[in-house]
mmCIF file of C-alpha atoms and ligand atoms in Angstrom:
data_model
loop_
_atom_site.group_PDB
_atom_site.id
_atom_site.type_symbol
_atom_site.label_atom_id
_atom_site.label_comp_id
_atom_site.label_asym_id
_atom_site.label_seq_id
_atom_site.Cartn_x
_atom_site.Cartn_y
_atom_site.Cartn_z
ATOM 1 C CA MET A 1 -16.462 -36.935 31.726
ATOM 2 C CA SER A 2 -15.582 -35.213 28.673
ATOM 3 C CA LEU A 3 -12.164 -33.618 28.288
ATOM 4 C CA LYS A 4 -13.961 -30.419 27.760
ATOM 5 C CA VAL A 5 -14.867 -30.406 31.478
ATOM 6 C CA LEU A 6 -11.361 -30.942 32.753
ATOM 7 C CA ASN A 7 -9.727 -28.395 30.525
ATOM 8 C CA HIS A 8 -11.928 -25.640 31.398
ATOM 9 C CA LYS A 9 -12.790 -25.209 34.876
ATOM 10 C CA VAL A 10 -15.745 -22.848 35.764
ATOM 11 C CA LYS A 11 -14.850 -19.995 37.959
ATOM 12 C CA THR A 12 -17.720 -20.446 40.508
ATOM 13 C CA ALA A 13 -18.909 -18.240 43.508
ATOM 14 C CA VAL A 14 -21.051 -19.060 46.592
ATOM 15 C CA ILE A 15 -22.974 -16.097 48.051
ATOM 16 C CA GLY A 16 -24.265 -17.073 51.568
ATOM 17 C CA ALA A 17 -21.559 -19.598 52.059
ATOM 18 C CA THR A 18 -21.678 -19.443 55.933
ATOM 19 C CA GLY A 19 -25.381 -20.777 55.730
ATOM 20 C CA PHE A 20 -26.578 -24.474 55.781
ATOM 21 C CA THR A 21 -27.010 -24.822 52.108
ATOM 22 C CA GLY A 22 -24.058 -22.563 51.296
ATOM 23 C CA GLU A 23 -21.883 -24.873 53.343
ATOM 24 C CA LYS A 24 -23.255 -27.803 51.554
ATOM 25 C CA LEU A 25 -22.661 -26.234 48.277
ATOM 26 C CA VAL A 26 -18.841 -25.561 49.183
ATOM 27 C CA GLU A 27 -18.538 -29.327 50.200
ATOM 28 C CA ILE A 28 -20.017 -30.547 46.797
ATOM 29 C CA LEU A 29 -18.133 -27.948 44.711
ATOM 30 C CA LEU A 30 -14.607 -28.320 46.033
ATOM 31 C CA LYS A 31 -14.776 -31.957 44.688
ATOM 32 C CA HIS A 32 -16.657 -31.143 41.433
ATOM 33 C CA PRO A 33 -14.451 -31.846 38.595
ATOM 34 C CA GLY A 34 -15.559 -28.846 36.458
ATOM 35 C CA VAL A 35 -15.459 -26.032 38.912
ATOM 36 C CA ASP A 36 -12.892 -23.848 40.329
ATOM 37 C CA LEU A 37 -14.369 -22.393 43.392
ATOM 38 C CA THR A 38 -13.063 -18.640 43.409
ATOM 39 C CA TYR A 39 -15.158 -16.531 45.676
ATOM 40 C CA LEU A 40 -17.214 -16.947 48.978
ATOM 41 C CA ALA A 41 -19.139 -14.361 50.799
ATOM 42 C CA SER A 42 -21.450 -13.831 53.615
ATOM 43 C CA ARG A 43 -22.304 -10.879 56.108
ATOM 44 C CA THR A 44 -18.980 -11.471 57.794
ATOM 45 C CA PRO A 45 -17.734 -7.892 58.583
ATOM 46 C CA LYS A 46 -14.003 -9.063 57.280
ATOM 47 C CA PRO A 47 -12.379 -11.628 55.362
ATOM 48 C CA VAL A 48 -12.301 -14.907 57.387
ATOM 49 C CA ALA A 49 -10.608 -18.178 56.447
ATOM 50 C CA TYR A 50 -13.535 -20.449 55.456
ATOM 51 C CA SER A 51 -11.981 -23.521 57.688
ATOM 52 C CA LYS A 52 -12.265 -20.756 60.593
ATOM 53 C CA PHE A 53 -16.480 -21.025 60.215
ATOM 54 C CA PHE A 54 -16.238 -24.877 59.713
ATOM 55 C CA GLY A 55 -13.103 -26.789 60.936
ATOM 56 C CA ARG A 56 -13.880 -29.714 58.783
ATOM 57 C CA PHE A 57 -12.734 -27.908 55.694
ATOM 58 C CA ARG A 58 -9.163 -27.655 57.182
ATOM 59 C CA LYS A 59 -6.491 -28.652 54.618
ATOM 60 C CA LYS A 60 -9.419 -28.857 52.081
ATOM 61 C CA THR A 61 -9.458 -25.215 51.112
ATOM 62 C CA ASN A 62 -7.467 -22.153 51.905
ATOM 63 C CA LEU A 63 -10.491 -19.833 50.519
ATOM 64 C CA PHE A 64 -11.514 -16.942 52.638
ATOM 65 C CA CYS A 65 -15.279 -15.963 53.260
ATOM 66 C CA GLU A 66 -15.514 -12.168 52.411
ATOM 67 C CA PRO A 67 -18.153 -9.472 53.091
ATOM 68 C CA LEU A 68 -20.361 -9.584 50.131
ATOM 69 C CA ASP A 69 -19.332 -7.465 47.445
ATOM 70 C CA ILE A 70 -21.342 -8.082 44.413
ATOM 71 C CA LYS A 71 -19.189 -6.326 41.834
ATOM 72 C CA LYS A 72 -16.130 -8.413 43.025
ATOM 73 C CA ALA A 73 -18.354 -11.346 42.936
ATOM 74 C CA ALA A 74 -19.128 -10.968 39.329
ATOM 75 C CA LYS A 75 -15.597 -9.992 38.497
ATOM 76 C CA LYS A 76 -13.966 -13.196 40.215
ATOM 77 C CA SER A 77 -16.585 -15.811 38.783
ATOM 78 C CA GLU A 78 -18.530 -16.989 35.606
ATOM 79 C CA PHE A 79 -21.037 -18.768 37.702
ATOM 80 C CA LEU A 80 -22.795 -17.964 40.764
ATOM 81 C CA PHE A 81 -24.779 -19.716 43.500
ATOM 82 C CA VAL A 82 -26.735 -17.217 45.793
ATOM 83 C CA SER A 83 -27.788 -18.918 48.853
ATOM 84 C CA LEU A 84 -29.288 -15.950 50.544
ATOM 85 C CA PRO A 85 -32.601 -15.716 52.326
ATOM 86 C CA HIS A 86 -35.621 -14.851 50.423
ATOM 87 C CA THR A 87 -35.937 -11.043 49.578
ATOM 88 C CA ALA A 88 -32.146 -10.575 49.793
ATOM 89 C CA SER A 89 -31.451 -12.592 46.695
ATOM 90 C CA MET A 90 -33.477 -10.088 44.182
ATOM 91 C CA GLU A 91 -31.325 -7.321 45.490
ATOM 92 C CA TYR A 92 -28.391 -8.684 43.813
ATOM 93 C CA ILE A 93 -29.093 -10.971 41.277
ATOM 94 C CA PRO A 94 -30.300 -8.184 38.697
ATOM 95 C CA TYR A 95 -26.425 -7.033 38.766
ATOM 96 C CA LEU A 96 -25.174 -10.467 38.065
ATOM 97 C CA ILE A 97 -27.631 -11.252 35.110
ATOM 98 C CA MET A 98 -26.598 -7.917 33.511
ATOM 99 C CA GLN A 99 -23.141 -8.637 33.789
ATOM 100 C CA GLY A 100 -23.905 -11.955 31.547
ATOM 101 C CA LYS A 101 -23.454 -14.468 34.509
ATOM 102 C CA LYS A 102 -25.061 -17.641 34.976
ATOM 103 C CA VAL A 103 -26.937 -17.853 38.309
ATOM 104 C CA VAL A 104 -28.714 -20.460 40.244
ATOM 105 C CA ASP A 105 -30.648 -18.737 43.198
ATOM 106 C CA LEU A 106 -31.622 -20.950 46.186
ATOM 107 C CA SER A 107 -34.058 -18.729 47.516
ATOM 108 C CA ALA A 108 -37.885 -18.507 46.476
ATOM 109 C CA ASP A 109 -37.334 -15.138 44.816
ATOM 110 C CA TYR A 110 -37.682 -16.240 41.332
ATOM 111 C CA ARG A 111 -39.867 -19.207 41.895
ATOM 112 C CA ILE A 112 -43.406 -17.633 41.920
ATOM 113 C CA LYS A 113 -44.143 -16.055 38.769
ATOM 114 C CA LYS A 114 -47.365 -14.381 40.053
ATOM 115 C CA ALA A 115 -45.907 -11.063 41.717
ATOM 116 C CA SER A 116 -49.190 -10.894 44.024
ATOM 117 C CA ASN A 117 -48.674 -14.176 45.216
ATOM 118 C CA TYR A 118 -44.976 -13.345 46.190
ATOM 119 C CA LYS A 119 -46.172 -10.540 48.022
ATOM 120 C CA LYS A 120 -48.867 -12.389 49.998
ATOM 121 C CA TYR A 121 -46.302 -15.210 50.936
ATOM 122 C CA TYR A 122 -43.065 -13.281 51.367
ATOM 123 C CA HIS A 123 -44.275 -9.991 52.589
ATOM 124 C CA LYS A 124 -42.427 -7.822 50.481
ATOM 125 C CA ALA A 125 -43.156 -6.524 46.754
ATOM 126 C CA HIS A 126 -41.006 -8.160 44.088
ATOM 127 C CA LYS A 127 -38.411 -5.739 42.853
ATOM 128 C CA ASP A 128 -37.236 -7.896 39.872
ATOM 129 C CA LYS A 129 -40.197 -8.742 37.568
ATOM 130 C CA VAL A 130 -37.900 -8.785 34.470
ATOM 131 C CA ASN A 131 -35.703 -11.519 35.623
ATOM 132 C CA LEU A 132 -38.623 -12.932 37.436
ATOM 133 C CA LYS A 133 -40.467 -13.552 34.147
ATOM 134 C CA LYS A 134 -37.165 -15.146 32.601
ATOM 135 C CA ALA A 135 -36.059 -17.394 35.390
ATOM 136 C CA VAL A 136 -36.441 -21.269 34.724
ATOM 137 C CA TYR A 137 -37.718 -23.248 37.495
ATOM 138 C CA GLY A 138 -34.897 -25.667 38.176
ATOM 139 C CA LEU A 139 -36.698 -29.046 38.849
ATOM 140 C CA SER A 140 -34.602 -30.934 36.397
ATOM 141 C CA GLU A 141 -36.623 -33.929 36.385
ATOM 142 C CA ILE A 142 -39.412 -31.886 34.498
ATOM 143 C CA PHE A 143 -37.892 -29.011 33.181
ATOM 144 C CA LYS A 144 -34.507 -30.065 31.741
ATOM 145 C CA ASP A 145 -34.989 -28.649 28.186
ATOM 146 C CA LYS A 146 -35.516 -24.997 29.407
ATOM 147 C CA ILE A 147 -32.783 -25.578 32.004
ATOM 148 C CA LYS A 148 -30.386 -26.250 29.278
ATOM 149 C CA LYS A 149 -30.744 -22.533 27.794
ATOM 150 C CA ALA A 150 -31.373 -20.741 30.947
ATOM 151 C CA LYS A 151 -29.182 -18.063 32.530
ATOM 152 C CA LEU A 152 -31.187 -17.806 35.530
ATOM 153 C CA ILE A 153 -32.437 -20.666 37.574
ATOM 154 C CA ALA A 154 -34.911 -20.626 40.596
ATOM 155 C CA ASN A 155 -33.749 -23.425 42.561
ATOM 156 C CA PRO A 156 -37.136 -25.345 43.981
ATOM 157 C CA GLY A 157 -37.828 -25.426 47.494
ATOM 158 C CA CYS A 158 -37.230 -28.660 49.486
ATOM 159 C CA TYR A 159 -40.665 -29.249 50.320
ATOM 160 C CA PRO A 160 -41.821 -28.661 46.772
ATOM 161 C CA THR A 161 -38.940 -31.183 45.341
ATOM 162 C CA SER A 162 -40.453 -33.747 47.397
ATOM 163 C CA VAL A 163 -43.871 -33.223 46.790
ATOM 164 C CA ILE A 164 -43.840 -32.365 43.040
ATOM 165 C CA LEU A 165 -41.835 -35.150 42.302
ATOM 166 C CA GLY A 166 -44.153 -37.605 44.272
ATOM 167 C CA LEU A 167 -47.375 -36.251 42.595
ATOM 168 C CA TYR A 168 -46.288 -35.307 38.926
ATOM 169 C CA PRO A 169 -46.926 -38.605 37.254
ATOM 170 C CA PHE A 170 -50.283 -38.925 38.986
ATOM 171 C CA LEU A 171 -51.265 -35.575 37.971
ATOM 172 C CA LYS A 172 -49.805 -35.600 34.534
ATOM 173 C CA ASP A 173 -51.731 -38.905 33.871
ATOM 174 C CA GLY A 174 -55.194 -37.579 35.158
ATOM 175 C CA LEU A 175 -55.502 -40.234 37.567
ATOM 176 C CA ILE A 176 -56.523 -37.915 40.580
ATOM 177 C CA LYS A 177 -60.299 -37.371 41.763
ATOM 178 C CA GLY A 178 -60.555 -34.814 44.725
ATOM 179 C CA GLU A 179 -58.127 -33.019 46.791
ATOM 180 C CA VAL A 180 -54.523 -34.282 47.525
ATOM 181 C CA ILE A 181 -53.631 -34.451 51.018
ATOM 182 C CA VAL A 182 -49.648 -33.910 51.969
ATOM 183 C CA ASP A 183 -48.297 -34.427 55.153
ATOM 184 C CA SER A 184 -44.583 -33.465 55.240
ATOM 185 C CA LYS A 185 -42.142 -33.621 57.774
ATOM 186 C CA SER A 186 -38.674 -31.815 57.697
ATOM 187 C CA SER A 187 -35.357 -31.560 59.725
ATOM 188 C CA ILE A 188 -34.666 -28.508 61.824
ATOM 189 C CA THR A 189 -31.938 -27.337 59.151
ATOM 190 C CA GLY A 190 -34.759 -26.532 56.808
ATOM 191 C CA ALA A 191 -35.346 -23.453 58.432
ATOM 192 C CA GLY A 192 -31.714 -21.856 58.131
ATOM 193 C CA ARG A 193 -29.083 -21.189 60.417
ATOM 194 C CA LYS A 194 -30.640 -18.339 62.110
ATOM 195 C CA ALA A 195 -30.978 -18.278 65.891
ATOM 196 C CA VAL A 196 -34.781 -18.788 66.911
ATOM 197 C CA ILE A 197 -35.859 -19.529 70.593
ATOM 198 C CA GLU A 198 -37.968 -22.239 69.075
ATOM 199 C CA TYR A 199 -35.218 -24.237 67.605
ATOM 200 C CA HIS A 200 -32.818 -24.194 70.695
ATOM 201 C CA TYR A 201 -31.669 -27.559 71.320
ATOM 202 C CA SER A 202 -33.763 -28.085 74.568
ATOM 203 C CA ASN A 203 -36.942 -27.420 72.693
ATOM 204 C CA ILE A 204 -36.149 -29.041 69.019
ATOM 205 C CA ALA A 205 -34.218 -32.149 70.516
ATOM 206 C CA ASN A 206 -36.510 -35.253 70.263
ATOM 207 C CA ASN A 207 -39.415 -32.976 69.445
ATOM 208 C CA PHE A 208 -41.887 -32.731 66.491
ATOM 209 C CA TRP A 209 -44.694 -30.428 65.852
ATOM 210 C CA ALA A 210 -47.043 -29.262 62.896
ATOM 211 C CA TYR A 211 -47.053 -25.664 61.801
ATOM 212 C CA LYS A 212 -48.706 -23.131 59.240
ATOM 213 C CA PRO A 213 -51.131 -25.852 58.002
ATOM 214 C CA PHE A 214 -52.771 -24.967 54.660
ATOM 215 C CA VAL A 215 -51.039 -21.733 54.319
ATOM 216 C CA HIS A 216 -47.227 -22.485 53.924
ATOM 217 C CA GLN A 217 -45.268 -20.456 51.578
ATOM 218 C CA HIS A 218 -44.671 -23.698 49.684
ATOM 219 C CA VAL A 219 -48.125 -24.346 48.752
ATOM 220 C CA PRO A 220 -48.458 -21.570 45.727
ATOM 221 C CA GLU A 221 -45.277 -22.617 44.481
ATOM 222 C CA ILE A 222 -46.310 -26.380 44.313
ATOM 223 C CA GLU A 223 -49.494 -25.522 42.871
ATOM 224 C CA ALA A 224 -48.108 -23.390 40.179
ATOM 225 C CA ILE A 225 -45.136 -25.616 39.178
ATOM 226 C CA LEU A 226 -47.581 -28.648 38.957
ATOM 227 C CA LYS A 227 -50.170 -26.671 37.080
ATOM 228 C CA GLU A 228 -47.504 -25.418 34.646
ATOM 229 C CA ALA A 229 -46.165 -29.036 34.213
ATOM 230 C CA CYS A 230 -49.264 -30.939 33.798
ATOM 231 C CA GLY A 231 -51.998 -28.163 32.451
ATOM 232 C CA HIS A 232 -54.450 -28.274 35.112
ATOM 233 C CA ALA A 233 -55.130 -27.289 38.458
ATOM 234 C CA PHE A 234 -55.643 -29.424 41.435
ATOM 235 C CA GLY A 235 -56.915 -29.272 45.325
ATOM 236 C CA LEU A 236 -53.909 -29.387 47.854
ATOM 237 C CA LEU A 237 -54.256 -29.677 51.469
ATOM 238 C CA PHE A 238 -50.572 -29.371 52.991
ATOM 239 C CA SER A 239 -49.382 -29.611 56.522
ATOM 240 C CA PRO A 240 -45.662 -29.253 57.178
ATOM 241 C CA HIS A 241 -44.021 -30.452 60.332
ATOM 242 C CA VAL A 242 -40.653 -29.796 61.782
ATOM 243 C CA ALA A 243 -38.861 -32.674 63.627
ATOM 244 C CA GLY A 244 -35.656 -32.526 65.758
ATOM 245 C CA ILE A 245 -33.388 -34.221 63.127
ATOM 246 C CA GLU A 246 -30.626 -32.779 61.648
ATOM 247 C CA ALA A 247 -31.329 -33.632 57.660
ATOM 248 C CA GLY A 248 -34.417 -34.696 55.487
ATOM 249 C CA ILE A 249 -37.749 -34.373 54.400
ATOM 250 C CA TYR A 250 -40.210 -36.950 54.327
ATOM 251 C CA SER A 251 -43.489 -36.168 52.688
ATOM 252 C CA THR A 252 -46.585 -38.784 52.969
ATOM 253 C CA ILE A 253 -48.955 -37.809 49.919
ATOM 254 C CA TYR A 254 -52.614 -39.189 49.904
ATOM 255 C CA VAL A 255 -53.916 -39.291 46.296
ATOM 256 C CA PRO A 256 -57.686 -39.913 45.839
ATOM 257 C CA LEU A 257 -57.950 -42.171 42.887
ATOM 258 C CA LYS A 258 -60.294 -41.678 39.902
ATOM 259 C CA LYS A 259 -60.148 -45.417 39.066
ATOM 260 C CA LYS A 260 -58.926 -48.743 40.387
ATOM 261 C CA ILE A 261 -55.163 -49.184 39.586
ATOM 262 C CA SER A 262 -52.732 -52.177 40.342
ATOM 263 C CA ARG A 263 -49.274 -51.753 42.130
ATOM 264 C CA GLU A 264 -47.639 -52.794 38.919
ATOM 265 C CA THR A 265 -49.422 -50.027 36.891
ATOM 266 C CA VAL A 266 -48.385 -47.411 39.429
ATOM 267 C CA LYS A 267 -44.711 -48.644 39.347
ATOM 268 C CA LYS A 268 -44.904 -48.573 35.417
ATOM 269 C CA ILE A 269 -46.254 -45.062 35.339
ATOM 270 C CA TYR A 270 -43.524 -43.715 37.474
ATOM 271 C CA ASP A 271 -40.834 -45.842 35.632
ATOM 272 C CA SER A 272 -42.063 -44.101 32.585
ATOM 273 C CA TYR A 273 -41.642 -40.680 33.837
ATOM 274 C CA TYR A 274 -38.291 -41.093 35.511
ATOM 275 C CA ARG A 275 -36.302 -43.551 33.569
ATOM 276 C CA ASP A 276 -33.974 -41.017 32.513
ATOM 277 C CA CYS A 277 -33.782 -39.510 35.893
ATOM 278 C CA PRO A 278 -30.472 -40.528 37.367
ATOM 279 C CA PHE A 279 -31.689 -39.216 41.156
ATOM 280 C CA VAL A 280 -35.168 -40.444 41.463
ATOM 281 C CA ARG A 281 -35.371 -44.082 42.724
ATOM 282 C CA VAL A 282 -39.030 -45.681 42.554
ATOM 283 C CA SER A 283 -39.827 -48.710 44.657
ATOM 284 C CA GLN A 284 -42.863 -50.688 45.413
ATOM 285 C CA ASP A 285 -41.548 -50.474 49.103
ATOM 286 C CA LEU A 286 -42.060 -47.404 51.368
ATOM 287 C CA PRO A 287 -38.592 -45.599 51.325
ATOM 288 C CA LYS A 288 -36.795 -44.888 54.631
ATOM 289 C CA LEU A 289 -35.233 -41.225 55.255
ATOM 290 C CA LYS A 290 -31.769 -42.330 56.139
ATOM 291 C CA GLU A 291 -31.445 -43.983 52.874
ATOM 292 C CA VAL A 292 -31.564 -40.317 51.149
ATOM 293 C CA ILE A 293 -29.332 -38.636 53.580
ATOM 294 C CA GLY A 294 -26.306 -37.252 52.218
ATOM 295 C CA THR A 295 -27.331 -38.190 48.722
ATOM 296 C CA ASN A 296 -28.941 -36.342 45.963
ATOM 297 C CA PHE A 297 -31.334 -38.769 45.438
ATOM 298 C CA CYS A 298 -35.191 -38.615 45.834
ATOM 299 C CA ASP A 299 -36.744 -41.869 46.897
ATOM 300 C CA ILE A 300 -40.382 -42.630 46.199
ATOM 301 C CA GLY A 301 -42.468 -45.629 47.442
ATOM 302 C CA PHE A 302 -46.201 -46.059 47.371
ATOM 303 C CA ALA A 303 -48.878 -48.244 48.561
ATOM 304 C CA ILE A 304 -52.824 -48.674 47.539
ATOM 305 C CA SER A 305 -55.508 -48.644 50.117
ATOM 306 C CA PRO A 306 -57.385 -51.935 50.274
ATOM 307 C CA ASP A 307 -60.551 -50.564 48.857
ATOM 308 C CA SER A 308 -58.557 -48.950 45.945
ATOM 309 C CA ARG A 309 -59.681 -45.334 46.595
ATOM 310 C CA TYR A 310 -56.120 -44.019 47.897
ATOM 311 C CA CYS A 311 -52.669 -44.270 46.600
ATOM 312 C CA MET A 312 -50.244 -43.295 49.602
ATOM 313 C CA VAL A 313 -47.240 -42.040 48.075
ATOM 314 C CA VAL A 314 -44.038 -41.499 50.045
ATOM 315 C CA SER A 315 -41.345 -39.117 48.643
ATOM 316 C CA CYS A 316 -38.127 -38.420 50.478
ATOM 317 C CA ILE A 317 -34.830 -36.151 50.130
ATOM 318 C CA ASP A 318 -32.104 -34.676 52.043
ATOM 319 C CA ASN A 319 -33.317 -31.108 52.329
ATOM 320 C CA LEU A 320 -29.909 -29.780 51.995
ATOM 321 C CA ILE A 321 -28.776 -31.685 49.005
ATOM 322 C CA LYS A 322 -31.735 -32.871 46.765
ATOM 323 C CA GLY A 323 -33.626 -30.125 48.329
ATOM 324 C CA ALA A 324 -30.982 -27.314 47.695
ATOM 325 C CA ALA A 325 -27.337 -27.567 47.026
ATOM 326 C CA GLY A 326 -27.460 -30.975 45.205
ATOM 327 C CA SER A 327 -30.210 -30.107 42.942
ATOM 328 C CA ALA A 328 -28.314 -26.477 42.297
ATOM 329 C CA VAL A 329 -25.217 -28.487 41.328
ATOM 330 C CA GLN A 330 -27.419 -30.715 38.971
ATOM 331 C CA ASN A 331 -28.731 -27.732 37.417
ATOM 332 C CA MET A 332 -25.369 -26.138 36.830
ATOM 333 C CA ASN A 333 -24.350 -29.482 35.289
ATOM 334 C CA ILE A 334 -27.351 -29.227 32.869
ATOM 335 C CA MET A 335 -26.664 -25.577 31.997
ATOM 336 C CA GLN A 336 -23.043 -26.333 31.193
ATOM 337 C CA GLY A 337 -23.599 -29.414 29.187
ATOM 338 C CA TRP A 338 -21.918 -31.889 31.350
ATOM 339 C CA PRO A 339 -23.214 -35.019 32.591
ATOM 340 C CA GLU A 340 -26.122 -34.500 35.099
ATOM 341 C CA THR A 341 -24.321 -36.595 37.768
ATOM 342 C CA LEU A 342 -21.009 -34.792 37.474
ATOM 343 C CA GLY A 343 -19.770 -34.358 41.141
ATOM 344 C CA LEU A 344 -22.997 -35.623 42.761
ATOM 345 C CA LEU A 345 -22.577 -39.440 42.743
HETATM 346 N N1 NAP B 401 -32.212 -24.849 54.585
HETATM 347 C C1 NAP B 401 -32.866 -25.643 53.506
HETATM 348 O O1 NAP B 401 -33.141 -26.901 53.811
HETATM 349 C C2 NAP B 401 -33.234 -24.952 52.264
HETATM 350 C C3 NAP B 401 -33.684 -25.651 51.327
HETATM 351 C C4 NAP B 401 -34.174 -25.115 50.071
HETATM 352 C C5 NAP B 401 -33.895 -23.559 49.763
HETATM 353 N N2 NAP B 401 -33.392 -23.020 51.055
HETATM 354 C C6 NAP B 401 -33.239 -21.788 50.519
HETATM 355 O O2 NAP B 401 -31.770 -21.321 50.418
HETATM 356 C C7 NAP B 401 -31.523 -20.197 50.828
HETATM 357 C C8 NAP B 401 -30.324 -20.157 51.991
HETATM 358 O O3 NAP B 401 -30.942 -20.993 52.952
HETATM 359 P P1 NAP B 401 -30.021 -21.474 54.275
HETATM 360 O O4 NAP B 401 -30.722 -22.472 55.143
HETATM 361 O O5 NAP B 401 -28.532 -21.881 53.795
HETATM 362 O O6 NAP B 401 -29.941 -20.149 55.038
HETATM 363 P P2 NAP B 401 -29.061 -19.679 56.225
HETATM 364 O O7 NAP B 401 -28.413 -20.854 56.958
HETATM 365 O O8 NAP B 401 -29.806 -18.702 57.128
HETATM 366 O O9 NAP B 401 -27.942 -18.846 55.524
HETATM 367 C C9 NAP B 401 -28.046 -17.757 55.151
HETATM 368 C C10 NAP B 401 -26.741 -17.151 54.361
HETATM 369 O O10 NAP B 401 -26.939 -15.762 53.683
HETATM 370 C C11 NAP B 401 -26.032 -14.902 54.405
HETATM 371 N N3 NAP B 401 -26.855 -13.536 54.083
HETATM 372 C C12 NAP B 401 -28.073 -13.418 54.810
HETATM 373 N N4 NAP B 401 -28.522 -12.169 54.677
HETATM 374 C C13 NAP B 401 -27.538 -11.667 53.728
HETATM 375 C C14 NAP B 401 -27.238 -10.281 53.164
HETATM 376 N N5 NAP B 401 -28.342 -9.274 53.354
HETATM 377 N N6 NAP B 401 -26.136 -10.185 52.542
HETATM 378 C C15 NAP B 401 -25.330 -11.015 52.508
HETATM 379 N N7 NAP B 401 -25.404 -12.131 52.913
HETATM 380 C C16 NAP B 401 -26.817 -12.529 53.757
HETATM 381 C C17 NAP B 401 -25.895 -15.407 55.877
HETATM 382 O O11 NAP B 401 -24.493 -14.879 56.213
HETATM 383 P P3 NAP B 401 -24.378 -14.615 57.754
HETATM 384 O O12 NAP B 401 -23.863 -16.258 58.267
HETATM 385 O O13 NAP B 401 -23.039 -13.581 57.655
HETATM 386 O O14 NAP B 401 -25.421 -14.191 58.563
HETATM 387 C C18 NAP B 401 -25.556 -16.930 55.392
HETATM 388 O O15 NAP B 401 -24.443 -17.258 54.665
HETATM 389 C C19 NAP B 401 -32.799 -19.347 51.771
HETATM 390 O O16 NAP B 401 -33.343 -18.644 50.789
HETATM 391 C C20 NAP B 401 -33.713 -20.805 51.856
HETATM 392 O O17 NAP B 401 -34.948 -20.396 51.805
HETATM 393 C C21 NAP B 401 -32.843 -23.510 52.187
#
């Protein structure tokens, strides 16, 4: 860690601090050596000690969570994490950017460049096309150079993080022939803290189901980002599932192969793309979800079918860390010129 990091702590805010991802951000940022957490906000009607919301923060912070006042947020911080539901973020971010702040937005509001696709999948016209154009997609394993210079980061979605990292080397090297089938399983926290009857304990505990097959809002994000990164389109059949577990995303990706390929070659290809990526761990074995829970790692493993027509890639993450708060802090580290792993290992 450089002295510069210790000498100047960056005043940092979390907007949406009572949500699942906001809470995880606070947990990470309180321990981060480059950060001074100065402002927390939500829809709370009056300021409330943060530890009243989450008892595990008692004696860890005296901060209060306040009703969101965007001018106060900008005054009290240099760097802001916006952890609001989609369509709410774009109400506030234009002001923060105008004030010269650095922002990482965890919602989908700045991820999809094609505004018509945003409207189709998020059911509202985009209100901030100027910043939409400038925002950089914050998947640091692929877009690090752009992230270094960015003022506004569109932090990737949780499913897209696991799927894009799993698929990128294959697509980039032109090894795919035909449509890719992705079967992703997410924990219940992927849906946010809102109360929905379907997610009540009695329904979700020990339960598991598929939803939004082929049409999930993360499909256009995965397709567009991989097209941008690899230079060509591909066919994607995406079926998400929700499981009665607290954390994690486990994506099983069936890649139709253009030609026969050995396990050793596949491993070499992944290693060549992710050699300098501290949070991607590639193995010839299939990963297990619990090994990434509570970490910022994406674990990738694979198997080749006996007839060599398919490679099955498994890519798993903790949805609240590598799929949200952890990757957001990884982006902050890169934007600030700090070591990418600072506060995250
Ligand atoms: N959960 C995940 O695994 C995950 C992963 C990647 C990305 N994301 C994205 O990250 C964002 C946050 O997700 P989450 O799961 O943390 O959601 P969440 O649990 O529903 O939390 C939302 C937060 O935003 C606040 N909020 C909602 N509407 C607001 C408004 N109009 N003004 C001010 N504050 C408002 C809520 O405050 P109150 O508590 O006062 O209502 C809460 O603090 C979403 O856009 C989501 O899609 C989530």
